[in-house]
Each structure stands twice: as C-alpha cells, then as structure tokens.
CSV table of C-alpha atoms in Angstrom, one decimal:
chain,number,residue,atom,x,y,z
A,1,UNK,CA,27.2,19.7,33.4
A,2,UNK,CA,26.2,20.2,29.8
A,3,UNK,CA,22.4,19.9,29.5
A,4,UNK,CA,21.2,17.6,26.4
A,5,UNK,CA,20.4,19.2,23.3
A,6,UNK,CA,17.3,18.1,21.5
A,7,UNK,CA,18.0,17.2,17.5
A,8,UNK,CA,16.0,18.2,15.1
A,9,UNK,CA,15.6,15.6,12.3
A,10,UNK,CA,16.5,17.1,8.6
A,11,UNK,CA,13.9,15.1,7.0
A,12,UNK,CA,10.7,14.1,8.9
A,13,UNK,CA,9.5,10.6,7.7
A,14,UNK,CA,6.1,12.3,6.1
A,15,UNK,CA,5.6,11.3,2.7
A,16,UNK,CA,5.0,14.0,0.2
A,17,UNK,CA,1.7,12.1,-1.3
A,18,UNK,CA,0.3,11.7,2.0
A,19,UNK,CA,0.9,16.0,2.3
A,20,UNK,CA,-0.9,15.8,-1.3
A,21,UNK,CA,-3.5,13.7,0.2
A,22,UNK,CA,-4.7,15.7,3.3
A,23,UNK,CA,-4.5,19.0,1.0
A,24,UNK,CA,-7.2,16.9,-1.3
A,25,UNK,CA,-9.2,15.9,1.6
A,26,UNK,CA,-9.3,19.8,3.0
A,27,UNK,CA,-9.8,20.7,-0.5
A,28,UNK,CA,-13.4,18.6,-0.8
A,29,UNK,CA,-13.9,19.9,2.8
A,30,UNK,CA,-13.9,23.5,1.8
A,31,UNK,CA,-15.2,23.4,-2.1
A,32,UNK,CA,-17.0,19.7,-2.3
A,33,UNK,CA,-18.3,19.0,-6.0
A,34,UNK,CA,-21.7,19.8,-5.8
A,35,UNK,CA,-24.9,19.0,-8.6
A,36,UNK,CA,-23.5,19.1,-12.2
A,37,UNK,CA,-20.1,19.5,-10.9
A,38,UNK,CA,-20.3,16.6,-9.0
A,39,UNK,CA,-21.6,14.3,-11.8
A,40,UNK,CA,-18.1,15.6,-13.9
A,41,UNK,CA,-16.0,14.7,-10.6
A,42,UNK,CA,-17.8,10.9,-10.7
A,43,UNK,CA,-17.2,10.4,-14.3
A,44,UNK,CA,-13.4,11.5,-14.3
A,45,UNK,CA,-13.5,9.5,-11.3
A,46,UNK,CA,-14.0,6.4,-13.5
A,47,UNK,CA,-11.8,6.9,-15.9
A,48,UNK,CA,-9.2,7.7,-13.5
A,49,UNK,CA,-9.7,4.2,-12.1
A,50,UNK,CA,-9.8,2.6,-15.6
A,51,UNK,CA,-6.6,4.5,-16.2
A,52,UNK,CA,-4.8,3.4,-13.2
A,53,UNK,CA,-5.7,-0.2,-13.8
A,54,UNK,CA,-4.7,-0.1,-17.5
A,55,UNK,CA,-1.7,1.2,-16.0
A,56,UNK,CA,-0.8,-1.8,-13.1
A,57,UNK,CA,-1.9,-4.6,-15.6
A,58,UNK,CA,0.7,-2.6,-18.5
A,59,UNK,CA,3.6,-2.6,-15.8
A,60,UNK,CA,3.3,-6.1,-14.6
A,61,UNK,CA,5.9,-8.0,-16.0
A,62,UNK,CA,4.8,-11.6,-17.2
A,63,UNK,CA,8.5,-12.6,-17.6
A,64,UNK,CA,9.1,-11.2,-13.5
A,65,UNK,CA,6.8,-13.3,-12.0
A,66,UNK,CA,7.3,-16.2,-13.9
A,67,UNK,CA,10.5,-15.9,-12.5
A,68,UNK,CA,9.9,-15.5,-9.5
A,69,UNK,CA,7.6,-18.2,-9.2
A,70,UNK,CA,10.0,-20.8,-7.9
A,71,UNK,CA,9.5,-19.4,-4.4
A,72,UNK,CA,6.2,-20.7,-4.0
A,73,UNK,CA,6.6,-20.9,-0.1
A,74,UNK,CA,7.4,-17.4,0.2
A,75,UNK,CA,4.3,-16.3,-2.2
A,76,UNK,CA,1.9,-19.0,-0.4
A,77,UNK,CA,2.7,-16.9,2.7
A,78,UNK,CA,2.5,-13.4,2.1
A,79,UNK,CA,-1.1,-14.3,0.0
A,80,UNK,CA,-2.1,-15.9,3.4
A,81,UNK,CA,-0.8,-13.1,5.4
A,82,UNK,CA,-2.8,-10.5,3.1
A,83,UNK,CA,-6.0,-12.4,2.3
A,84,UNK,CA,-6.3,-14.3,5.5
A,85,UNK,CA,-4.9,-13.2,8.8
A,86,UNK,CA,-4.9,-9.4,8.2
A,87,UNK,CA,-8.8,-10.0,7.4
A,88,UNK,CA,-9.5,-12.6,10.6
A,89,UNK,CA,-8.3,-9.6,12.9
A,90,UNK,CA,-9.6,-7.2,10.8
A,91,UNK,CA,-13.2,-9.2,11.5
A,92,UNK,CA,-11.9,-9.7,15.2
A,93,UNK,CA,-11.4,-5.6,15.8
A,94,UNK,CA,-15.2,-5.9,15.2
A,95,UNK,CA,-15.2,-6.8,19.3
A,96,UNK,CA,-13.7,-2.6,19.3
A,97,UNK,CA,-17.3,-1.5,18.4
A,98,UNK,CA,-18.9,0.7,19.7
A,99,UNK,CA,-16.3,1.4,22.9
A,100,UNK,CA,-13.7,2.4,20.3
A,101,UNK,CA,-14.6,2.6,17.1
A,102,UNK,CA,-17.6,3.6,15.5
A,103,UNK,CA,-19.7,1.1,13.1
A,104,UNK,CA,-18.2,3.2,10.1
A,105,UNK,CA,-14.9,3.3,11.2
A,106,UNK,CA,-14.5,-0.7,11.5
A,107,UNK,CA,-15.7,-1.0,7.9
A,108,UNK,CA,-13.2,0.7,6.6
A,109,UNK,CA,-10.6,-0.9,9.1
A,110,UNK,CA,-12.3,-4.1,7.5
A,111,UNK,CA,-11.7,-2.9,4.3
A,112,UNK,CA,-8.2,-2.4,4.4
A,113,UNK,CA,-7.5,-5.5,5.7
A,114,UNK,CA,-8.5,-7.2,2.8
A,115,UNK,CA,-6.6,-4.6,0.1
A,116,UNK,CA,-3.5,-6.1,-1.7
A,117,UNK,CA,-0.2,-5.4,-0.6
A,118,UNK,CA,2.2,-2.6,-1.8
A,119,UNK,CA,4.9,-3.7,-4.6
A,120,UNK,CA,7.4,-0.7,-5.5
A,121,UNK,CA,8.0,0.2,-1.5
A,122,UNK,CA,7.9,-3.4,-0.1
A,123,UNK,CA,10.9,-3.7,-2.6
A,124,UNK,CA,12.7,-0.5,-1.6
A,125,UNK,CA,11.9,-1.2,2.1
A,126,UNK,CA,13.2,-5.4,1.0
A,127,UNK,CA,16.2,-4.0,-0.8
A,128,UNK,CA,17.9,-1.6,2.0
A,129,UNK,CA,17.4,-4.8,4.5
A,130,UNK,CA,19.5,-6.9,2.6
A,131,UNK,CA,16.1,-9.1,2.0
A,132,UNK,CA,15.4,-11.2,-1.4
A,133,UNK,CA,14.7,-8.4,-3.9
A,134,UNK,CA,13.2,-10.4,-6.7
A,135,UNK,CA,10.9,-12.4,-4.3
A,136,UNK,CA,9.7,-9.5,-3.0
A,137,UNK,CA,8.9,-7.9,-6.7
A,138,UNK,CA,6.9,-10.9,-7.1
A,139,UNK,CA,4.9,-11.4,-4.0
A,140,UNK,CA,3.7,-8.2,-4.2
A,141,UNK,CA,3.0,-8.4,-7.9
A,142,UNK,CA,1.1,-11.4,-7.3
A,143,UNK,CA,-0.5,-9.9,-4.4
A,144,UNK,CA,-1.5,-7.3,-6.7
A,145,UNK,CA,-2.9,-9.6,-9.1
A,146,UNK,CA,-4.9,-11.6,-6.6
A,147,UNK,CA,-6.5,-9.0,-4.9
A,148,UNK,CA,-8.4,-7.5,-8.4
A,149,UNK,CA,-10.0,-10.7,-7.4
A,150,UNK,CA,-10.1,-11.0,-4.1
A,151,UNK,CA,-10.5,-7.5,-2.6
A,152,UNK,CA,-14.0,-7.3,-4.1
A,153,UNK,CA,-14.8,-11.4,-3.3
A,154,UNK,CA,-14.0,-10.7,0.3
A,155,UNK,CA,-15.8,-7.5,0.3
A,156,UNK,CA,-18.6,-8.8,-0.7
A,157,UNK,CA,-18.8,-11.7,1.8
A,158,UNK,CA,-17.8,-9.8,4.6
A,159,UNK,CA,-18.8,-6.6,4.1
A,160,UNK,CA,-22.2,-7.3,2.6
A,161,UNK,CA,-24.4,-5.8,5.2
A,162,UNK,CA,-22.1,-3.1,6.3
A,163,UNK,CA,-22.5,0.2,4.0
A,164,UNK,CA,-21.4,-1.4,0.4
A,165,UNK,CA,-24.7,-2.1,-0.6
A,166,UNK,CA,-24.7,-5.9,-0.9
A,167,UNK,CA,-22.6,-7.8,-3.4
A,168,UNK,CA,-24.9,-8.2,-6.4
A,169,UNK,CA,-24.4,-9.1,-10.2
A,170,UNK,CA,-24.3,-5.3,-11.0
A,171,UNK,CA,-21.3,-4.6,-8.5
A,172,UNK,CA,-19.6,-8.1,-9.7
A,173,UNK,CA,-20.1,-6.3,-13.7
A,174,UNK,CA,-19.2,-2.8,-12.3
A,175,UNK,CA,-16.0,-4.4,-10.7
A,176,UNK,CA,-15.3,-6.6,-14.0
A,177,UNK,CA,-16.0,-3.2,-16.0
A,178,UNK,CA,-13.8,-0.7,-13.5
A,179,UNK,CA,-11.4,-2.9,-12.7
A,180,UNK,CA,-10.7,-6.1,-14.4
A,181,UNK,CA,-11.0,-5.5,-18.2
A,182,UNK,CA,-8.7,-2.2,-18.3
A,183,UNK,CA,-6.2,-4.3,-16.0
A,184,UNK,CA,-6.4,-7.4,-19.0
A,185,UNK,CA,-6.3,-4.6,-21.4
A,186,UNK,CA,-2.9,-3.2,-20.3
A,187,UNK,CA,-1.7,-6.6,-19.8
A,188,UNK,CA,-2.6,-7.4,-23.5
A,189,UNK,CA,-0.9,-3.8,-25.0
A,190,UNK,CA,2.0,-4.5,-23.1
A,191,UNK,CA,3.9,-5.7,-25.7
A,192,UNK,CA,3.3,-2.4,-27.7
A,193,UNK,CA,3.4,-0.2,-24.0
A,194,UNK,CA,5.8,-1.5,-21.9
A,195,UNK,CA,8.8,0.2,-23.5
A,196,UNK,CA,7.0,3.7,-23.6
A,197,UNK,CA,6.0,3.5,-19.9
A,198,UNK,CA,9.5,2.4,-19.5
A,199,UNK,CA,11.0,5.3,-21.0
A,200,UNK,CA,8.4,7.4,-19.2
A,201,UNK,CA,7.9,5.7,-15.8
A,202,UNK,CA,8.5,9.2,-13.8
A,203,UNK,CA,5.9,11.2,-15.7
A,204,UNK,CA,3.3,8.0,-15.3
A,205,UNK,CA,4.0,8.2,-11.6
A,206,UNK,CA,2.5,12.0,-12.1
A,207,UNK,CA,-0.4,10.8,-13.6
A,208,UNK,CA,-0.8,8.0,-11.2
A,209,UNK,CA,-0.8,10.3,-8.6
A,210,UNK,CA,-2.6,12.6,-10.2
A,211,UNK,CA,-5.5,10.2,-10.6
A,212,UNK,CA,-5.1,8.7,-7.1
A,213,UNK,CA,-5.7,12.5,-5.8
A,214,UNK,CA,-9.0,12.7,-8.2
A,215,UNK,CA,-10.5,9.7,-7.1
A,216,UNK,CA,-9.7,11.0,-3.5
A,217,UNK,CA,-11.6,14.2,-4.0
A,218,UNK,CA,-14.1,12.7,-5.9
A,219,UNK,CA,-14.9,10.4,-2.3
A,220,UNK,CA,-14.3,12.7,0.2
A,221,UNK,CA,-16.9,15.6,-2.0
A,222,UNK,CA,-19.2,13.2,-1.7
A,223,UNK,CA,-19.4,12.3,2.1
A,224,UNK,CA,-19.1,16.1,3.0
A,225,UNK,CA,-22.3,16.5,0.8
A,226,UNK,CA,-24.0,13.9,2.8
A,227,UNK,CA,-22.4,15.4,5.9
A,228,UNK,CA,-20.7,12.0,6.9
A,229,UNK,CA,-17.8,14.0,8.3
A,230,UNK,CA,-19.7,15.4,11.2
A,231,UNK,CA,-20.0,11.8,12.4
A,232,UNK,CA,-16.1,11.4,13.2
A,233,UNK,CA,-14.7,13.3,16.3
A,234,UNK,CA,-10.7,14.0,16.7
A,235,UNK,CA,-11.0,11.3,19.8
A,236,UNK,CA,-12.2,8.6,17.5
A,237,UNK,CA,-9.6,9.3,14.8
A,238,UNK,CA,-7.0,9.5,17.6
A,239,UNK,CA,-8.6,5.8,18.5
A,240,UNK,CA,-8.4,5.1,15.0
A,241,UNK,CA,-4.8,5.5,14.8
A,242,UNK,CA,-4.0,3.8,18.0
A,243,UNK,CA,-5.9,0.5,16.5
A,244,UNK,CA,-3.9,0.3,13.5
A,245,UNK,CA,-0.5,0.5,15.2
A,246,UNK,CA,-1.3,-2.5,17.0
A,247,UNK,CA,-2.6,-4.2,14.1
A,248,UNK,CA,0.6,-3.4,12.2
A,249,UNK,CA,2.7,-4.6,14.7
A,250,UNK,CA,0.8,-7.6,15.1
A,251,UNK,CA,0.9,-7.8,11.9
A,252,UNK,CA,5.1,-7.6,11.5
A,253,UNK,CA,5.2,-9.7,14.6
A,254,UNK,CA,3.2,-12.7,13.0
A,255,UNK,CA,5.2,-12.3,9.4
A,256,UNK,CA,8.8,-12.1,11.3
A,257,UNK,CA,8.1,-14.9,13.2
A,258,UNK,CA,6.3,-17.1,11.5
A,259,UNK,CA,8.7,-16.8,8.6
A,260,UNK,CA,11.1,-18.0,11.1
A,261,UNK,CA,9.5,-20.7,12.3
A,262,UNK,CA,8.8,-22.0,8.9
A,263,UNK,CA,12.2,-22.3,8.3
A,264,UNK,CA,12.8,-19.5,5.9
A,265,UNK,CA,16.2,-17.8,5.2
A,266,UNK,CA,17.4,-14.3,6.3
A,267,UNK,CA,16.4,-13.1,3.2
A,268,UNK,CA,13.5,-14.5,2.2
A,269,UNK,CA,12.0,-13.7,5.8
A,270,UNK,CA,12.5,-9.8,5.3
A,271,UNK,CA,10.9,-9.9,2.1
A,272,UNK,CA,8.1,-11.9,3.7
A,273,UNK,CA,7.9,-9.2,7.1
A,274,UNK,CA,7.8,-6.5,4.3
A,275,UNK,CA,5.3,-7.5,1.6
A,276,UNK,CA,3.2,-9.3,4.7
A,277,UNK,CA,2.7,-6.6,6.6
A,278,UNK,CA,1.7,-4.3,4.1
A,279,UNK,CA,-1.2,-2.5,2.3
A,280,UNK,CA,-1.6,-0.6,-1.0
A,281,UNK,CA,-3.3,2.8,-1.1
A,282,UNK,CA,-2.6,3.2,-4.3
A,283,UNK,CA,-4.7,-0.4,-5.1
A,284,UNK,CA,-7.0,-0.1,-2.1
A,285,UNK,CA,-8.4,3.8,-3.3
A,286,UNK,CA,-10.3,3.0,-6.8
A,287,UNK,CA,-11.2,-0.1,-5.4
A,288,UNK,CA,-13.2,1.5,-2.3
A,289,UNK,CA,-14.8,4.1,-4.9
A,290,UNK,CA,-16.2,1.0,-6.9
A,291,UNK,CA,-17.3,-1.1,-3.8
A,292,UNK,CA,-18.5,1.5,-1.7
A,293,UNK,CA,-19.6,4.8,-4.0
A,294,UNK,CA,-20.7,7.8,-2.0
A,295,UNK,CA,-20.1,6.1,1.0
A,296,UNK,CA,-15.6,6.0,0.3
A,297,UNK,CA,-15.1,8.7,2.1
A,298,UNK,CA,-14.9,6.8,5.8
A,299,UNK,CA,-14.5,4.2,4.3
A,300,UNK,CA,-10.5,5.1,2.4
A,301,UNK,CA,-9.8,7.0,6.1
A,302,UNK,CA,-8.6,4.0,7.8
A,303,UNK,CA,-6.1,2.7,4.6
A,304,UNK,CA,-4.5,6.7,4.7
A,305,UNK,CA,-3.6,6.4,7.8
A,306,UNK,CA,-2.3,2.8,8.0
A,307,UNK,CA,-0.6,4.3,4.6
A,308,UNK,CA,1.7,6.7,6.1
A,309,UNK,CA,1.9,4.8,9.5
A,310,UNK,CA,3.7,1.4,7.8
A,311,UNK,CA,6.1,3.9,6.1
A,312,UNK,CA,7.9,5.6,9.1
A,313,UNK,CA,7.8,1.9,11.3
A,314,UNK,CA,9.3,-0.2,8.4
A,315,UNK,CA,11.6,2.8,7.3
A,316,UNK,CA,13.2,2.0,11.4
A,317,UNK,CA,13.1,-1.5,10.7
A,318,UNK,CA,13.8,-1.6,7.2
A,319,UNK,CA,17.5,0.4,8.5
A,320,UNK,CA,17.9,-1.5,11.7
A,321,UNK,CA,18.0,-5.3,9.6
A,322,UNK,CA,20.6,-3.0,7.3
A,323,UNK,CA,22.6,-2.2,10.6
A,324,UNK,CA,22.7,-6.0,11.4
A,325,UNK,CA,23.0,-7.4,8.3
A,326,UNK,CA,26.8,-9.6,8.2
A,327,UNK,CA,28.7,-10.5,5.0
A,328,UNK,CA,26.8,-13.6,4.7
A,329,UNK,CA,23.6,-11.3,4.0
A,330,UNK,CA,25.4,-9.3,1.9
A,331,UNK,CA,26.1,-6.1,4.3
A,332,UNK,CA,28.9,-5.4,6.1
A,333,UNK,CA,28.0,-6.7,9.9
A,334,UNK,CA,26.6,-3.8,12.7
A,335,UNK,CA,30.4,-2.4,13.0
A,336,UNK,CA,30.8,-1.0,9.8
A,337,UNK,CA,27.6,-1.2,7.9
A,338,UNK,CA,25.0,1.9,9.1
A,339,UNK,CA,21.7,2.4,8.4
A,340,UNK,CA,21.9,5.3,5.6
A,341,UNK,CA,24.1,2.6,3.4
A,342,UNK,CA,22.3,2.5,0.4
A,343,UNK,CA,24.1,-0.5,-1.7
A,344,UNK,CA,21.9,-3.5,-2.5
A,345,UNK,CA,23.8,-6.5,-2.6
A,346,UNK,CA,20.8,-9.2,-2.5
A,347,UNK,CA,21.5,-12.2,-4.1
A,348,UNK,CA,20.2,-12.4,-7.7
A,349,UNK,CA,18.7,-9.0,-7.4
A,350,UNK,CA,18.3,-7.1,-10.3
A,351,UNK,CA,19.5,-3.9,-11.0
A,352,UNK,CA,15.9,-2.8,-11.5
A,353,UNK,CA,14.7,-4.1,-8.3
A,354,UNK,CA,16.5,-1.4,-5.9
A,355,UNK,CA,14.9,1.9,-5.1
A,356,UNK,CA,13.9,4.1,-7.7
A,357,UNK,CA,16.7,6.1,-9.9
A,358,UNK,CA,17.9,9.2,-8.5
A,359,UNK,CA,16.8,8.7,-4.8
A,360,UNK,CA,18.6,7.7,-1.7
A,361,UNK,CA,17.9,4.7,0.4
A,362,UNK,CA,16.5,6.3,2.8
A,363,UNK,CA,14.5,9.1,1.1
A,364,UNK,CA,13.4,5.9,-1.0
A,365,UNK,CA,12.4,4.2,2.2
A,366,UNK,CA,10.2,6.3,3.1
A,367,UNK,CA,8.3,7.6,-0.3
A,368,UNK,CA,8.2,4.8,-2.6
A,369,UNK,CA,4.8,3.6,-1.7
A,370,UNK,CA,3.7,6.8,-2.8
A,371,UNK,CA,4.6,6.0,-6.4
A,372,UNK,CA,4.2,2.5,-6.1
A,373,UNK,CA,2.8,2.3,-9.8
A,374,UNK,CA,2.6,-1.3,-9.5
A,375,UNK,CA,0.9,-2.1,-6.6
C-alpha cells in the first residue's frame, strides 16, 4: 500500500505587502528613528497620509457610486455591518481582558473594528464568486467615504479613555487637516487627475505602498523608543490571532446569513459576505497614526494581522462560491466550473471591476488588498 504523499502548495496564500510589512516592523525594531531623525520620520509621516488621502478621494469615482446607488439595501447593510456590529463585538471582546488580551491589545482590536472596509480586494474576492461586481465597487467606496467620518467619530466615543488621548477640538482639526481636506482636494482635482492616475494606476500603487510602509515605520520607531514592545509576549500575539479568527468568522457568518434572511439574491449576498466582513489596512494605517500618535504601534498590530488573515479565508471561500456557482449565477455549475476559473460573468459588471490587469484570479484573490488604492 502506497503511503500518502504530502503536497506542497506552489504559491502559499501570504501576501507580498504583508512580507513588506513585517520587514518594516523588524526594520524599526533594529534601527528605530531616534531624536532629529525621528522628527524627519513624523513629518514624512504626514505627508505620506496627506498623500494617500489626496490619492483615495482622486480615485473615487462620483459617476461609480452614483451608479451604484440604486442598491440601497445592500449599501445600508454592509455600512451597518462595518460601523455597527463589527464595533458591538469589538466593544464585547472587552469581557477577553485581562485573561486573554491585554488592555492595549483590545484597543487596537477595538480600533479595527471600527476601520472602513477594503474596496479593490472585496471586488476581486466579489468578482471570482460570481457575486454583484458593481455593488461591491460601491459599498466599499462608500464605506470608504463614511469611515473618513466615522472611524475618528467612533474613536473618539469609544476609545476616548483608552490610550488616544481623548477626542478634543485639536484631534477633530488634526483629523479635518490629515485626513479630510487632502481627501476633498483629490476629489476636487479629479477632473484634471483622474486620467493621469489612470494611465499610471500601477506606479500609484508603488507609491501607495510605499507610503503605507513609511507611516508603518514611522509607528512602530516610535513604540520601540518607548519600549512598548516589551509589553507583548508571543502567547498573547498567538491569543491575539486566535480572537480575530473567531471574530472574522463571526463576522462572515452574520453577513452570509443575514443577507439571506433579508431576502437578498445570490449575488448581491456575496458582495455583501465580502465587503461585510472586511477591513482596510490600507485606510485603517494613517488613520491610527492621526488618532493615536506615538502610541500606533499596538495599536495597527491587531488590523495587520486580521489583514492577512481575511485574505487566505475569503481566498477558500471566494473559490468554493466559484465551484458552486450554476449558469443562473453566471458560472458553469460544480461539474465543470473549478475554482482557478478566472472569467467574471456578473451581471452588469464592468470590465473595470474584475481583478486587476495582468493577474490571475487567484493570485488576485489573494493580493489585491494590498494595493487596494481605493479603500
């Protein structure tokens, strides 16, 4: 009798940003900006924000989500998903303290439950499942839009006593300043900007990146100055880690089957599971450096690893609805449709709502969020 073989995957489902990420993170272990160099790390730290910002508000497209607005039922629910039950058991993991997480470690738990969702890989993930592509471009845009707004609101209510400092009328202006007027300013230049980002969108998603990864370092200097670093063990990361895969499948539990129970269609209930269940590092990183300053460090720990965690579970599910999809749905049933098929045949999708040019379903799958430059 033969004994099994074990099969080594080709492609592990790691995103390449996240890779970037933990080489930033050792990075500002080993050589943290320190005195002068620090106060040169903070101030391209700003602009980096600003930049990104400018950025999201120039790539938002006005004529997209008016579009897309006729599917107010679907939009009303992912917002509520995002803004109001992610935070409720983001406040209700606050029973997990002190037996399994620490004080610092819920706060940031906290905080991501209340970042926006993702836009570019809820699409790709909404796009291989055979789910409503353009609903899915606009929930998460929306999303996006909602939470330069809300994030900080609902920060400041129910983080207020936890390590941001208070919500004052300083951090409301530094939020308006950081955050707000760059993202009205690329909205307003769009007109003159949109075709050049356009033409340049995989270059941008270098400098978004690129910025993203500054902003990182730029935290994580700063808490290994203040030697926040040596209050995490391996156990409580491991802890960590386990707490946020039950909130995320809570969390694709609650948007699958509530979806269904509201009566939703195939599509539009993938969308909804997708964009739901979702958070954006991308959004979530500039906005911790503004709310919580020196203190980001912990505080951005919990959204990396939820990050790369909702990647590799809704790349499985992402290909299993493909696998099940029927003609109706626009796949080809289980029997001749697998799960590497990358053809998008949504209804009323358009042609620049699939995955990114140049990359395969399932390559797309699992590193689109990193350049989600819209979310």
């Amino acid at each position: 009798m033969r004994r099994p073989q074990l099969k080594i995957p080709s492609r592990l489902p790691v995103d390449g940003f996240i890779l970037a990420l933990a080489g930033t993170v050792a990075l500002a272990a080993l050589l943290p900006a320190r005195g002068s160099a620090a106060t040169v790390v903070d101030g391209a730290s700003t602009g980096a924000v600003a930049l990104l910002f400018f950025l999201y508000g120039a790539r938002l497209s006005t004529s997209e989500a008016l579009a897309g607005a006729k599917s107010w039922r679907l939009h009303l629910a992912v917002l509520a998903c995002t803004f109001l039950v992610f935070p409720a058991l983001g406040l209700a993991a606050r029973a997990l303290v002190p037996y399994v997480l620490t004080p610092s470690l819920h706060t940031g738990l906290l905080f991501l439950c209340l970042v926006p969702s993702t836009v570019q890989s809820s699409i790709a993930f909404t796009s291989i499942a055979r789910g409503n592509v353009p609903a899915a471009i606009c929930a998460g845009s929306f999303s996006s839009l909602a939470g330069i707004v809300l994030t900080p609101l609902l920060a400041g209510l129910l983080l207020g006593g936890a390590g941001t400092g208070g919500f004052s009328a300083g951090s409301l202006l530094s939020i308006v300043e950081k955050l707000l007027l760059p993202f009205v300013a690329g909205q307003l230049l769009r007109r003159w900007t949109g075709g050049f980002l356009t033409r340049h969108r995989r270059i941008l998603g270098y400098v978004d990146r690129g910025s993203i990864l500054l902003v990182v370092y730029g935290a994580f200097s700063a808490g290994v100055v203040q030697g926040v670093w040596h209050q995490v063990s391996p156990w409580q990361l491991l802890a960590l880690l386990g707490v946020e895969a039950v909130l995320l499948a809570v969390m694709l539990t609650l948007t699958s089957a509530g979806a269904r129970q509201l009566g939703f269609p195939r599509a539009d209930r993938i969308a909804i599971t997708f964009a739901g269940s979702k958070k954006s590092l991308a959004a979530g990183l500039p906005m911790a450096t503004v709310l919580f300053g020196g203190h980001a460090g912990t505080a951005v720990l919990p959204l990396m690893l939820f990050h790369q965690l909702q990647l590799m579970v809704c790349a499985v599910l992402a290909r299993r609805y493909a696998a099940t999809a029927g003609p109706e749905d626009g796949g080809l049933g289980p029997a001749r449709h697998g799960p590497s098929d990358g053809r998008t045949r949504s209804s009323g999708s358009a042609s620049t709502a699939g995955p990114p040019e140049g990359a395969s379903p399932a390559r797309t799958a699992v590193s689109s969020s990193s350049l989600n430059s819209r979310s």
